[in-house]
Amino acid sequence: MPLLEVRDARKSFGGIKAVDGCSFTVEAGTITALIGPNGAGKTTMFNMINGLHRADGGEIRFEGKRIERQMPHRITRMGISRTFQISRQLGDLTVLENVVVQSPSRGLRGLMKPAVLGEERDRAMALLEFVGIADLASLSAAKLSYGQKKLMDLAAGMMARPTLFLLDEPAGGINPALLDLIIDRVQKLREEGVTFLIVEHNMDMVMTVCDPVVVMAYGKVLAEGPPAAIQANQAVLEAYLGA
Ligand SMILES: Nc1ncnc2c1ncn2[C@@H]1O[C@H](COP(=O)(O)OP(=O)(O)O)[C@@H](O)[C@H]1O
Ligand SMILES: [Mg+2]
């Protein structure tokens, strides 16, 4: 049984069929890429998997259980975390607080009660150390660079101890040194048992880190396979040139 199975998922916004009968699977233990030209429906697909958007049709199964009608916090508790294309950090809070609030048993209200912090605070600090920004823990999150926010988001998503981690453009707009760090951390987490589904435009990262690669275009899956086969796929090339 695949860890995640998407079957014939659909989502329209007004007249726009953002996701138009999309089917693919994510096997446990993989770092699977979801790529495709701008507007292909990748972010909308992520939003359906984690419950932010309710699918108009189709089925989404996680560990065999239907999730397409669950609320986001339920899906997080079931074991799916995600990051956003544009970091959604709470700028009034510190970096550490931004990570702590992502603990599924806490949230913002929990943060107000000092007594609840202990264990979660320790875990959040350990995760910030893991992504290399522990020294920034007490800084306002608004002060972080774009790349540092991506690292914070990675740590925050890990607070829920996900089985499946969805990353939306983790390499977007960050410098090569931070990109190497993010890739290294993702690979380390995979070794620890986390499965990844990654939307990414940086083809170096996709081709060296991800396998398999799923290609979306116009809301559908155009191709699926190992990176080398995808790179040699004529239909994929044309989809990118046409966009
Ligand atoms: N909330 C929304 N309201 C209206 N249209 C949307 C919304 N989200 C996405 N779309 C449209 O759906 C299509 C797919 O968008 P998106 O999923 O963001 O693609 P991708 O992430 O692959 O670039 C685009 O045409 C986009 O304009
Ligand atoms: Mg997108």
PDB file of C-alpha atoms and ligand atoms in Angstrom:
ATOM      1  CA  MET A   1       0.000   0.000   0.000  1.00  0.00           C
ATOM      2  CA  PRO A   2       1.402   3.430  -0.919  1.00  0.00           C
ATOM      3  CA  LEU A   3       1.810   5.939   1.902  1.00  0.00           C
ATOM      4  CA  LEU A   4      -0.234   8.490  -0.062  1.00  0.00           C
ATOM      5  CA  GLU A   5      -2.608   7.757  -2.891  1.00  0.00           C
ATOM      6  CA  VAL A   6      -4.291  10.522  -4.888  1.00  0.00           C
ATOM      7  CA  ARG A   7      -6.963   9.316  -7.269  1.00  0.00           C
ATOM      8  CA  ASP A   8      -8.738  11.546  -9.775  1.00  0.00           C
ATOM      9  CA  ALA A   9      -8.515  14.638  -7.543  1.00  0.00           C
ATOM     10  CA  ARG A  10     -10.327  17.721  -8.808  1.00  0.00           C
ATOM     11  CA  LYS A  11     -10.515  21.363  -7.772  1.00  0.00           C
ATOM     12  CA  SER A  12     -11.909  24.347  -9.660  1.00  0.00           C
ATOM     13  CA  PHE A  13     -11.858  28.037  -8.815  1.00  0.00           C
ATOM     14  CA  GLY A  14     -14.729  29.624 -10.715  1.00  0.00           C
ATOM     15  CA  GLY A  15     -14.129  28.457 -14.259  1.00  0.00           C
ATOM     16  CA  ILE A  16     -10.486  27.494 -13.727  1.00  0.00           C
ATOM     17  CA  LYS A  17      -9.841  23.772 -13.371  1.00  0.00           C
ATOM     18  CA  ALA A  18      -6.741  24.072 -11.185  1.00  0.00           C
ATOM     19  CA  VAL A  19      -6.583  20.300 -10.573  1.00  0.00           C
ATOM     20  CA  ASP A  20      -8.422  18.302 -13.207  1.00  0.00           C
ATOM     21  CA  GLY A  21      -8.334  14.584 -12.539  1.00  0.00           C
ATOM     22  CA  CYS A  22      -4.927  14.135 -10.939  1.00  0.00           C
ATOM     23  CA  SER A  23      -3.744  10.669  -9.843  1.00  0.00           C
ATOM     24  CA  PHE A  24      -0.400   9.608  -8.369  1.00  0.00           C
ATOM     25  CA  THR A  25       1.083   7.783  -5.394  1.00  0.00           C
ATOM     26  CA  VAL A  26       3.883   8.452  -2.920  1.00  0.00           C
ATOM     27  CA  GLU A  27       5.677   5.361  -1.624  1.00  0.00           C
ATOM     28  CA  ALA A  28       6.969   5.320   1.949  1.00  0.00           C
ATOM     29  CA  GLY A  29      10.665   6.109   2.231  1.00  0.00           C
ATOM     30  CA  THR A  30      10.893   8.151  -0.982  1.00  0.00           C
ATOM     31  CA  ILE A  31      11.680  11.772  -1.664  1.00  0.00           C
ATOM     32  CA  THR A  32       9.110  12.244  -4.409  1.00  0.00           C
ATOM     33  CA  ALA A  33       9.134  15.414  -6.531  1.00  0.00           C
ATOM     34  CA  LEU A  34       6.003  17.119  -7.838  1.00  0.00           C
ATOM     35  CA  ILE A  35       7.061  19.414 -10.676  1.00  0.00           C
ATOM     36  CA  GLY A  36       5.431  21.235 -13.572  1.00  0.00           C
ATOM     37  CA  PRO A  37       5.137  24.684 -15.140  1.00  0.00           C
ATOM     38  CA  ASN A  38       3.619  27.598 -13.214  1.00  0.00           C
ATOM     39  CA  GLY A  39      -0.128  27.201 -12.888  1.00  0.00           C
ATOM     40  CA  ALA A  40       0.008  23.395 -13.288  1.00  0.00           C
ATOM     41  CA  GLY A  41      -1.902  22.903 -10.021  1.00  0.00           C
ATOM     42  CA  LYS A  42       0.900  21.802  -7.694  1.00  0.00           C
ATOM     43  CA  THR A  43       0.126  24.129  -4.778  1.00  0.00           C
ATOM     44  CA  THR A  44      -3.601  23.426  -5.123  1.00  0.00           C
ATOM     45  CA  MET A  45      -2.772  19.709  -4.945  1.00  0.00           C
ATOM     46  CA  PHE A  46      -0.804  20.327  -1.721  1.00  0.00           C
ATOM     47  CA  ASN A  47      -3.721  22.331  -0.320  1.00  0.00           C
ATOM     48  CA  MET A  48      -6.058  19.414  -0.935  1.00  0.00           C
ATOM     49  CA  ILE A  49      -3.698  16.860   0.609  1.00  0.00           C
ATOM     50  CA  ASN A  50      -3.365  18.842   3.830  1.00  0.00           C
ATOM     51  CA  GLY A  51      -7.026  19.832   3.969  1.00  0.00           C
ATOM     52  CA  LEU A  52      -6.794  23.575   3.300  1.00  0.00           C
ATOM     53  CA  HIS A  53      -8.902  23.111   0.175  1.00  0.00           C
ATOM     54  CA  ARG A  54     -11.700  20.604   0.001  1.00  0.00           C
ATOM     55  CA  ALA A  55     -11.474  18.531  -3.189  1.00  0.00           C
ATOM     56  CA  ASP A  56     -14.418  18.879  -5.573  1.00  0.00           C
ATOM     57  CA  GLY A  57     -14.000  15.221  -6.439  1.00  0.00           C
ATOM     58  CA  GLY A  58     -11.682  12.236  -6.243  1.00  0.00           C
ATOM     59  CA  GLU A  59     -10.076  10.398  -3.350  1.00  0.00           C
ATOM     60  CA  ILE A  60      -6.981  11.010  -1.253  1.00  0.00           C
ATOM     61  CA  ARG A  61      -5.758   8.179   0.977  1.00  0.00           C
ATOM     62  CA  PHE A  62      -3.043   8.399   3.606  1.00  0.00           C
ATOM     63  CA  GLU A  63      -1.918   5.078   5.094  1.00  0.00           C
ATOM     64  CA  GLY A  64      -5.025   3.625   3.461  1.00  0.00           C
ATOM     65  CA  LYS A  65      -7.435   6.038   5.170  1.00  0.00           C
ATOM     66  CA  ARG A  66      -9.531   8.558   3.255  1.00  0.00           C
ATOM     67  CA  ILE A  67      -8.493  12.114   4.198  1.00  0.00           C
ATOM     68  CA  GLU A  68     -10.054  14.303   1.500  1.00  0.00           C
ATOM     69  CA  ARG A  69     -12.805  15.519   3.828  1.00  0.00           C
ATOM     70  CA  GLN A  70     -10.666  16.010   6.950  1.00  0.00           C
ATOM     71  CA  MET A  71      -9.740  19.359   8.482  1.00  0.00           C
ATOM     72  CA  PRO A  72      -6.089  20.515   8.335  1.00  0.00           C
ATOM     73  CA  HIS A  73      -5.387  20.038  12.061  1.00  0.00           C
ATOM     74  CA  ARG A  74      -6.705  16.454  11.878  1.00  0.00           C
ATOM     75  CA  ILE A  75      -4.506  15.725   8.881  1.00  0.00           C
ATOM     76  CA  THR A  76      -1.491  17.139  10.730  1.00  0.00           C
ATOM     77  CA  ARG A  77      -2.254  14.859  13.676  1.00  0.00           C
ATOM     78  CA  MET A  78      -2.524  11.898  11.341  1.00  0.00           C
ATOM     79  CA  GLY A  79       1.085  12.551  10.295  1.00  0.00           C
ATOM     80  CA  ILE A  80       1.221  15.024   7.395  1.00  0.00           C
ATOM     81  CA  SER A  81       3.149  18.304   7.791  1.00  0.00           C
ATOM     82  CA  ARG A  82       3.755  20.930   5.154  1.00  0.00           C
ATOM     83  CA  THR A  83       5.655  24.110   4.428  1.00  0.00           C
ATOM     84  CA  PHE A  84       4.405  26.963   2.267  1.00  0.00           C
ATOM     85  CA  GLN A  85       5.817  28.508  -0.885  1.00  0.00           C
ATOM     86  CA  ILE A  86       5.832  31.824   0.967  1.00  0.00           C
ATOM     87  CA  SER A  87       6.810  31.354   4.606  1.00  0.00           C
ATOM     88  CA  ARG A  88       3.878  32.050   6.930  1.00  0.00           C
ATOM     89  CA  GLN A  89       5.902  32.925  10.001  1.00  0.00           C
ATOM     90  CA  LEU A  90       4.328  34.867  12.840  1.00  0.00           C
ATOM     91  CA  GLY A  91       6.540  37.936  12.833  1.00  0.00           C
ATOM     92  CA  ASP A  92       5.564  39.050  16.330  1.00  0.00           C
ATOM     93  CA  LEU A  93       6.895  35.797  17.775  1.00  0.00           C
ATOM     94  CA  THR A  94      10.443  34.608  18.142  1.00  0.00           C
ATOM     95  CA  VAL A  95      11.926  31.883  15.988  1.00  0.00           C
ATOM     96  CA  LEU A  96      11.628  29.421  18.883  1.00  0.00           C
ATOM     97  CA  GLU A  97       7.975  30.344  19.488  1.00  0.00           C
ATOM     98  CA  ASN A  98       7.206  29.898  15.796  1.00  0.00           C
ATOM     99  CA  VAL A  99       8.454  26.324  16.061  1.00  0.00           C
ATOM    100  CA  VAL A 100       6.739  25.567  19.389  1.00  0.00           C
ATOM    101  CA  VAL A 101       3.320  26.696  18.122  1.00  0.00           C
ATOM    102  CA  GLN A 102       3.480  24.059  15.407  1.00  0.00           C
ATOM    103  CA  SER A 103       3.311  21.330  18.019  1.00  0.00           C
ATOM    104  CA  PRO A 104      -0.133  19.800  17.366  1.00  0.00           C
ATOM    105  CA  SER A 105      -0.931  19.669  21.083  1.00  0.00           C
ATOM    106  CA  ARG A 106      -0.160  23.343  21.628  1.00  0.00           C
ATOM    107  CA  GLY A 107      -0.978  26.091  19.191  1.00  0.00           C
ATOM    108  CA  LEU A 108      -1.060  29.756  20.057  1.00  0.00           C
ATOM    109  CA  ARG A 109      -3.149  29.378  23.209  1.00  0.00           C
ATOM    110  CA  GLY A 110      -0.714  26.860  24.677  1.00  0.00           C
ATOM    111  CA  LEU A 111       2.109  29.282  24.141  1.00  0.00           C
ATOM    112  CA  MET A 112       0.555  31.732  26.609  1.00  0.00           C
ATOM    113  CA  LYS A 113       0.863  29.243  29.442  1.00  0.00           C
ATOM    114  CA  PRO A 114       4.497  28.957  30.529  1.00  0.00           C
ATOM    115  CA  ALA A 115       3.823  25.618  32.207  1.00  0.00           C
ATOM    116  CA  VAL A 116       3.191  23.855  28.926  1.00  0.00           C
ATOM    117  CA  LEU A 117       6.450  24.874  27.383  1.00  0.00           C
ATOM    118  CA  GLY A 118       9.072  22.570  28.942  1.00  0.00           C
ATOM    119  CA  GLU A 119       9.172  19.463  26.790  1.00  0.00           C
ATOM    120  CA  GLU A 120       8.038  21.134  23.571  1.00  0.00           C
ATOM    121  CA  ARG A 121      10.494  23.929  24.046  1.00  0.00           C
ATOM    122  CA  ASP A 122      13.313  21.401  24.338  1.00  0.00           C
ATOM    123  CA  ARG A 123      12.188  19.607  21.218  1.00  0.00           C
ATOM    124  CA  ALA A 124      11.876  22.888  19.303  1.00  0.00           C
ATOM    125  CA  MET A 125      15.403  23.887  20.371  1.00  0.00           C
ATOM    126  CA  ALA A 126      16.752  20.503  19.282  1.00  0.00           C
ATOM    127  CA  LEU A 127      15.089  20.933  15.888  1.00  0.00           C
ATOM    128  CA  LEU A 128      16.490  24.456  15.495  1.00  0.00           C
ATOM    129  CA  GLU A 129      19.914  23.016  16.249  1.00  0.00           C
ATOM    130  CA  PHE A 130      19.301  20.298  13.668  1.00  0.00           C
ATOM    131  CA  VAL A 131      18.610  22.906  10.951  1.00  0.00           C
ATOM    132  CA  GLY A 132      21.523  25.069  12.088  1.00  0.00           C
ATOM    133  CA  ILE A 133      19.745  28.182  13.393  1.00  0.00           C
ATOM    134  CA  ALA A 134      19.628  27.550  17.161  1.00  0.00           C
ATOM    135  CA  ASP A 135      21.627  30.758  17.686  1.00  0.00           C
ATOM    136  CA  LEU A 136      18.668  32.704  16.216  1.00  0.00           C
ATOM    137  CA  ALA A 137      16.057  31.136  18.536  1.00  0.00           C
ATOM    138  CA  SER A 138      15.227  34.288  20.500  1.00  0.00           C
ATOM    139  CA  LEU A 139      15.258  36.603  17.488  1.00  0.00           C
ATOM    140  CA  SER A 140      11.976  37.942  16.070  1.00  0.00           C
ATOM    141  CA  ALA A 141      11.060  35.652  13.168  1.00  0.00           C
ATOM    142  CA  ALA A 142      10.444  38.725  10.998  1.00  0.00           C
ATOM    143  CA  LYS A 143      14.199  39.391  11.085  1.00  0.00           C
ATOM    144  CA  LEU A 144      15.176  36.116   9.396  1.00  0.00           C
ATOM    145  CA  SER A 145      16.440  36.000   5.836  1.00  0.00           C
ATOM    146  CA  TYR A 146      14.374  34.180   3.241  1.00  0.00           C
ATOM    147  CA  GLY A 147      16.561  31.068   3.489  1.00  0.00           C
ATOM    148  CA  GLN A 148      16.586  31.096   7.288  1.00  0.00           C
ATOM    149  CA  LYS A 149      12.777  31.151   7.221  1.00  0.00           C
ATOM    150  CA  LYS A 150      12.821  28.027   5.076  1.00  0.00           C
ATOM    151  CA  LEU A 151      15.009  26.339   7.693  1.00  0.00           C
ATOM    152  CA  MET A 152      12.679  27.508  10.470  1.00  0.00           C
ATOM    153  CA  ASP A 153       9.700  26.123   8.529  1.00  0.00           C
ATOM    154  CA  LEU A 154      11.452  22.764   8.216  1.00  0.00           C
ATOM    155  CA  ALA A 155      11.992  22.657  11.987  1.00  0.00           C
ATOM    156  CA  ALA A 156       8.399  23.794  12.633  1.00  0.00           C
ATOM    157  CA  GLY A 157       6.949  21.092  10.400  1.00  0.00           C
ATOM    158  CA  MET A 158       8.967  18.462  12.277  1.00  0.00           C
ATOM    159  CA  MET A 159       7.292  19.418  15.589  1.00  0.00           C
ATOM    160  CA  ALA A 160       4.291  17.284  14.598  1.00  0.00           C
ATOM    161  CA  ARG A 161       6.564  14.242  13.984  1.00  0.00           C
ATOM    162  CA  PRO A 162       5.243  13.760  10.454  1.00  0.00           C
ATOM    163  CA  THR A 163       5.315  10.531   8.492  1.00  0.00           C
ATOM    164  CA  LEU A 164       4.838  12.536   5.292  1.00  0.00           C
ATOM    165  CA  PHE A 165       6.297  16.025   4.877  1.00  0.00           C
ATOM    166  CA  LEU A 166       5.121  18.251   1.993  1.00  0.00           C
ATOM    167  CA  LEU A 167       7.593  20.976   1.036  1.00  0.00           C
ATOM    168  CA  ASP A 168       6.427  23.737  -1.341  1.00  0.00           C
ATOM    169  CA  GLU A 169       9.482  25.172  -3.120  1.00  0.00           C
ATOM    170  CA  PRO A 170      12.065  24.725  -0.323  1.00  0.00           C
ATOM    171  CA  ALA A 171      14.863  25.974  -2.605  1.00  0.00           C
ATOM    172  CA  GLY A 172      13.035  29.025  -3.974  1.00  0.00           C
ATOM    173  CA  GLY A 173      15.168  32.159  -3.739  1.00  0.00           C
ATOM    174  CA  ILE A 174      17.780  30.852  -1.318  1.00  0.00           C
ATOM    175  CA  ASN A 175      21.570  30.919  -1.631  1.00  0.00           C
ATOM    176  CA  PRO A 176      23.553  27.791  -2.612  1.00  0.00           C
ATOM    177  CA  ALA A 177      25.049  27.226   0.867  1.00  0.00           C
ATOM    178  CA  LEU A 178      21.634  27.201   2.548  1.00  0.00           C
ATOM    179  CA  LEU A 179      20.275  25.017  -0.251  1.00  0.00           C
ATOM    180  CA  ASP A 180      22.991  22.427   0.423  1.00  0.00           C
ATOM    181  CA  LEU A 181      22.055  22.528   4.098  1.00  0.00           C
ATOM    182  CA  ILE A 182      18.347  22.040   3.365  1.00  0.00           C
ATOM    183  CA  ILE A 183      19.088  19.124   1.019  1.00  0.00           C
ATOM    184  CA  ASP A 184      21.341  17.521   3.621  1.00  0.00           C
ATOM    185  CA  ARG A 185      18.707  17.856   6.358  1.00  0.00           C
ATOM    186  CA  VAL A 186      15.953  16.470   4.132  1.00  0.00           C
ATOM    187  CA  GLN A 187      18.108  13.448   3.317  1.00  0.00           C
ATOM    188  CA  LYS A 188      18.911  12.925   6.992  1.00  0.00           C
ATOM    189  CA  LEU A 189      15.216  13.063   7.937  1.00  0.00           C
ATOM    190  CA  ARG A 190      14.435  10.573   5.190  1.00  0.00           C
ATOM    191  CA  GLU A 191      17.007   8.206   6.731  1.00  0.00           C
ATOM    192  CA  GLU A 192      15.094   8.618   9.999  1.00  0.00           C
ATOM    193  CA  GLY A 193      11.899   7.498   8.290  1.00  0.00           C
ATOM    194  CA  VAL A 194      10.225  10.681   7.021  1.00  0.00           C
ATOM    195  CA  THR A 195       8.795  10.494   3.488  1.00  0.00           C
ATOM    196  CA  PHE A 196       8.869  13.689   1.403  1.00  0.00           C
ATOM    197  CA  LEU A 197       6.744  15.120  -1.393  1.00  0.00           C
ATOM    198  CA  ILE A 198       8.500  18.206  -2.751  1.00  0.00           C
ATOM    199  CA  VAL A 199       7.285  20.875  -5.170  1.00  0.00           C
ATOM    200  CA  GLU A 200      10.417  22.486  -6.578  1.00  0.00           C
ATOM    201  CA  HIS A 201      11.541  24.465  -9.628  1.00  0.00           C
ATOM    202  CA  ASN A 202      15.270  24.003  -8.979  1.00  0.00           C
ATOM    203  CA  MET A 203      15.983  21.127 -11.377  1.00  0.00           C
ATOM    204  CA  ASP A 204      19.444  20.465  -9.919  1.00  0.00           C
ATOM    205  CA  MET A 205      17.800  19.724  -6.605  1.00  0.00           C
ATOM    206  CA  VAL A 206      14.990  17.673  -8.154  1.00  0.00           C
ATOM    207  CA  MET A 207      17.285  15.573 -10.312  1.00  0.00           C
ATOM    208  CA  THR A 208      19.877  14.866  -7.620  1.00  0.00           C
ATOM    209  CA  VAL A 209      17.644  14.450  -4.567  1.00  0.00           C
ATOM    210  CA  CYS A 210      14.247  13.189  -5.734  1.00  0.00           C
ATOM    211  CA  ASP A 211      13.084   9.825  -7.042  1.00  0.00           C
ATOM    212  CA  PRO A 212      10.528   9.380  -8.454  1.00  0.00           C
ATOM    213  CA  VAL A 213       9.471  12.591 -10.172  1.00  0.00           C
ATOM    214  CA  VAL A 214       5.790  13.294 -10.886  1.00  0.00           C
ATOM    215  CA  VAL A 215       5.117  15.931 -13.550  1.00  0.00           C
ATOM    216  CA  MET A 216       1.863  17.928 -13.562  1.00  0.00           C
ATOM    217  CA  ALA A 217       0.549  20.096 -16.380  1.00  0.00           C
ATOM    218  CA  TYR A 218      -2.901  21.639 -16.700  1.00  0.00           C
ATOM    219  CA  GLY A 219      -4.095  19.979 -13.515  1.00  0.00           C
ATOM    220  CA  LYS A 220      -3.200  16.442 -14.606  1.00  0.00           C
ATOM    221  CA  VAL A 221      -0.223  14.113 -14.284  1.00  0.00           C
ATOM    222  CA  LEU A 222       1.737  14.249 -17.518  1.00  0.00           C
ATOM    223  CA  ALA A 223       4.550  11.843 -16.629  1.00  0.00           C
ATOM    224  CA  GLU A 224       5.926   9.913 -13.672  1.00  0.00           C
ATOM    225  CA  GLY A 225       9.245   8.101 -13.310  1.00  0.00           C
ATOM    226  CA  PRO A 226      12.902   8.222 -12.303  1.00  0.00           C
ATOM    227  CA  PRO A 227      14.660  11.584 -12.861  1.00  0.00           C
ATOM    228  CA  ALA A 228      16.678  10.438 -15.890  1.00  0.00           C
ATOM    229  CA  ALA A 229      13.559   9.246 -17.723  1.00  0.00           C
ATOM    230  CA  ILE A 230      11.720  12.476 -16.904  1.00  0.00           C
ATOM    231  CA  GLN A 231      14.614  14.577 -18.214  1.00  0.00           C
ATOM    232  CA  ALA A 232      14.498  12.660 -21.504  1.00  0.00           C
ATOM    233  CA  ASN A 233      10.696  12.850 -21.810  1.00  0.00           C
ATOM    234  CA  GLN A 234       9.622  14.862 -24.870  1.00  0.00           C
ATOM    235  CA  ALA A 235       6.126  15.668 -23.556  1.00  0.00           C
ATOM    236  CA  VAL A 236       7.627  17.091 -20.351  1.00  0.00           C
ATOM    237  CA  LEU A 237      10.033  19.271 -22.311  1.00  0.00           C
ATOM    238  CA  GLU A 238       7.180  20.593 -24.453  1.00  0.00           C
ATOM    239  CA  ALA A 239       5.018  21.353 -21.386  1.00  0.00           C
ATOM    240  CA  TYR A 240       7.804  23.547 -19.993  1.00  0.00           C
ATOM    241  CA  LEU A 241       8.520  25.236 -23.321  1.00  0.00           C
ATOM    242  CA  GLY A 242       4.813  25.919 -23.838  1.00  0.00           C
ATOM    243  CA  ALA A 243       4.421  27.588 -20.455  1.00  0.00           C
TER     244      ALA A 243
HETATM  245  N1  LIG B   1      -7.414  30.397  -4.458  1.00  0.00           N
HETATM  246  C1  LIG B   1      -7.472  30.469  -5.789  1.00  0.00           C
HETATM  247  N2  LIG B   1      -8.427  31.170  -6.432  1.00  0.00           N
HETATM  248  C2  LIG B   1      -8.499  31.251  -7.777  1.00  0.00           C
HETATM  249  N3  LIG B   1      -7.633  30.625  -8.596  1.00  0.00           N
HETATM  250  C3  LIG B   1      -6.654  29.901  -8.036  1.00  0.00           C
HETATM  251  C4  LIG B   1      -6.509  29.786  -6.612  1.00  0.00           C
HETATM  252  N4  LIG B   1      -5.423  28.988  -6.355  1.00  0.00           N
HETATM  253  C5  LIG B   1      -4.930  28.638  -7.552  1.00  0.00           C
HETATM  254  N5  LIG B   1      -5.656  29.177  -8.563  1.00  0.00           N
HETATM  255  C6  LIG B   1      -5.417  28.973 -10.002  1.00  0.00           C
HETATM  256  O1  LIG B   1      -5.305  27.581 -10.201  1.00  0.00           O
HETATM  257  C7  LIG B   1      -4.263  27.292 -11.134  1.00  0.00           C
HETATM  258  C8  LIG B   1      -3.217  26.406 -10.472  1.00  0.00           C
HETATM  259  O2  LIG B   1      -2.524  27.173  -9.496  1.00  0.00           O
HETATM  260  P1  LIG B   1      -1.451  26.551  -8.502  1.00  0.00           P
HETATM  261  O3  LIG B   1      -2.013  25.355  -7.863  1.00  0.00           O
HETATM  262  O4  LIG B   1      -0.989  27.645  -7.624  1.00  0.00           O
HETATM  263  O5  LIG B   1      -0.300  26.123  -9.533  1.00  0.00           O
HETATM  264  P2  LIG B   1       1.251  25.847  -9.300  1.00  0.00           P
HETATM  265  O6  LIG B   1       1.506  25.728  -7.833  1.00  0.00           O
HETATM  266  O7  LIG B   1       1.525  24.596 -10.055  1.00  0.00           O
HETATM  267  O8  LIG B   1       1.991  27.019  -9.910  1.00  0.00           O
HETATM  268  C9  LIG B   1      -3.738  28.625 -11.625  1.00  0.00           C
HETATM  269  O9  LIG B   1      -4.412  28.957 -12.802  1.00  0.00           O
HETATM  270  C10 LIG B   1      -4.116  29.564 -10.490  1.00  0.00           C
HETATM  271  O10 LIG B   1      -4.271  30.870 -10.961  1.00  0.00           O
HETATM  272 MG    MG B   2       2.800  26.825  -6.479  1.00  0.00          MG
END
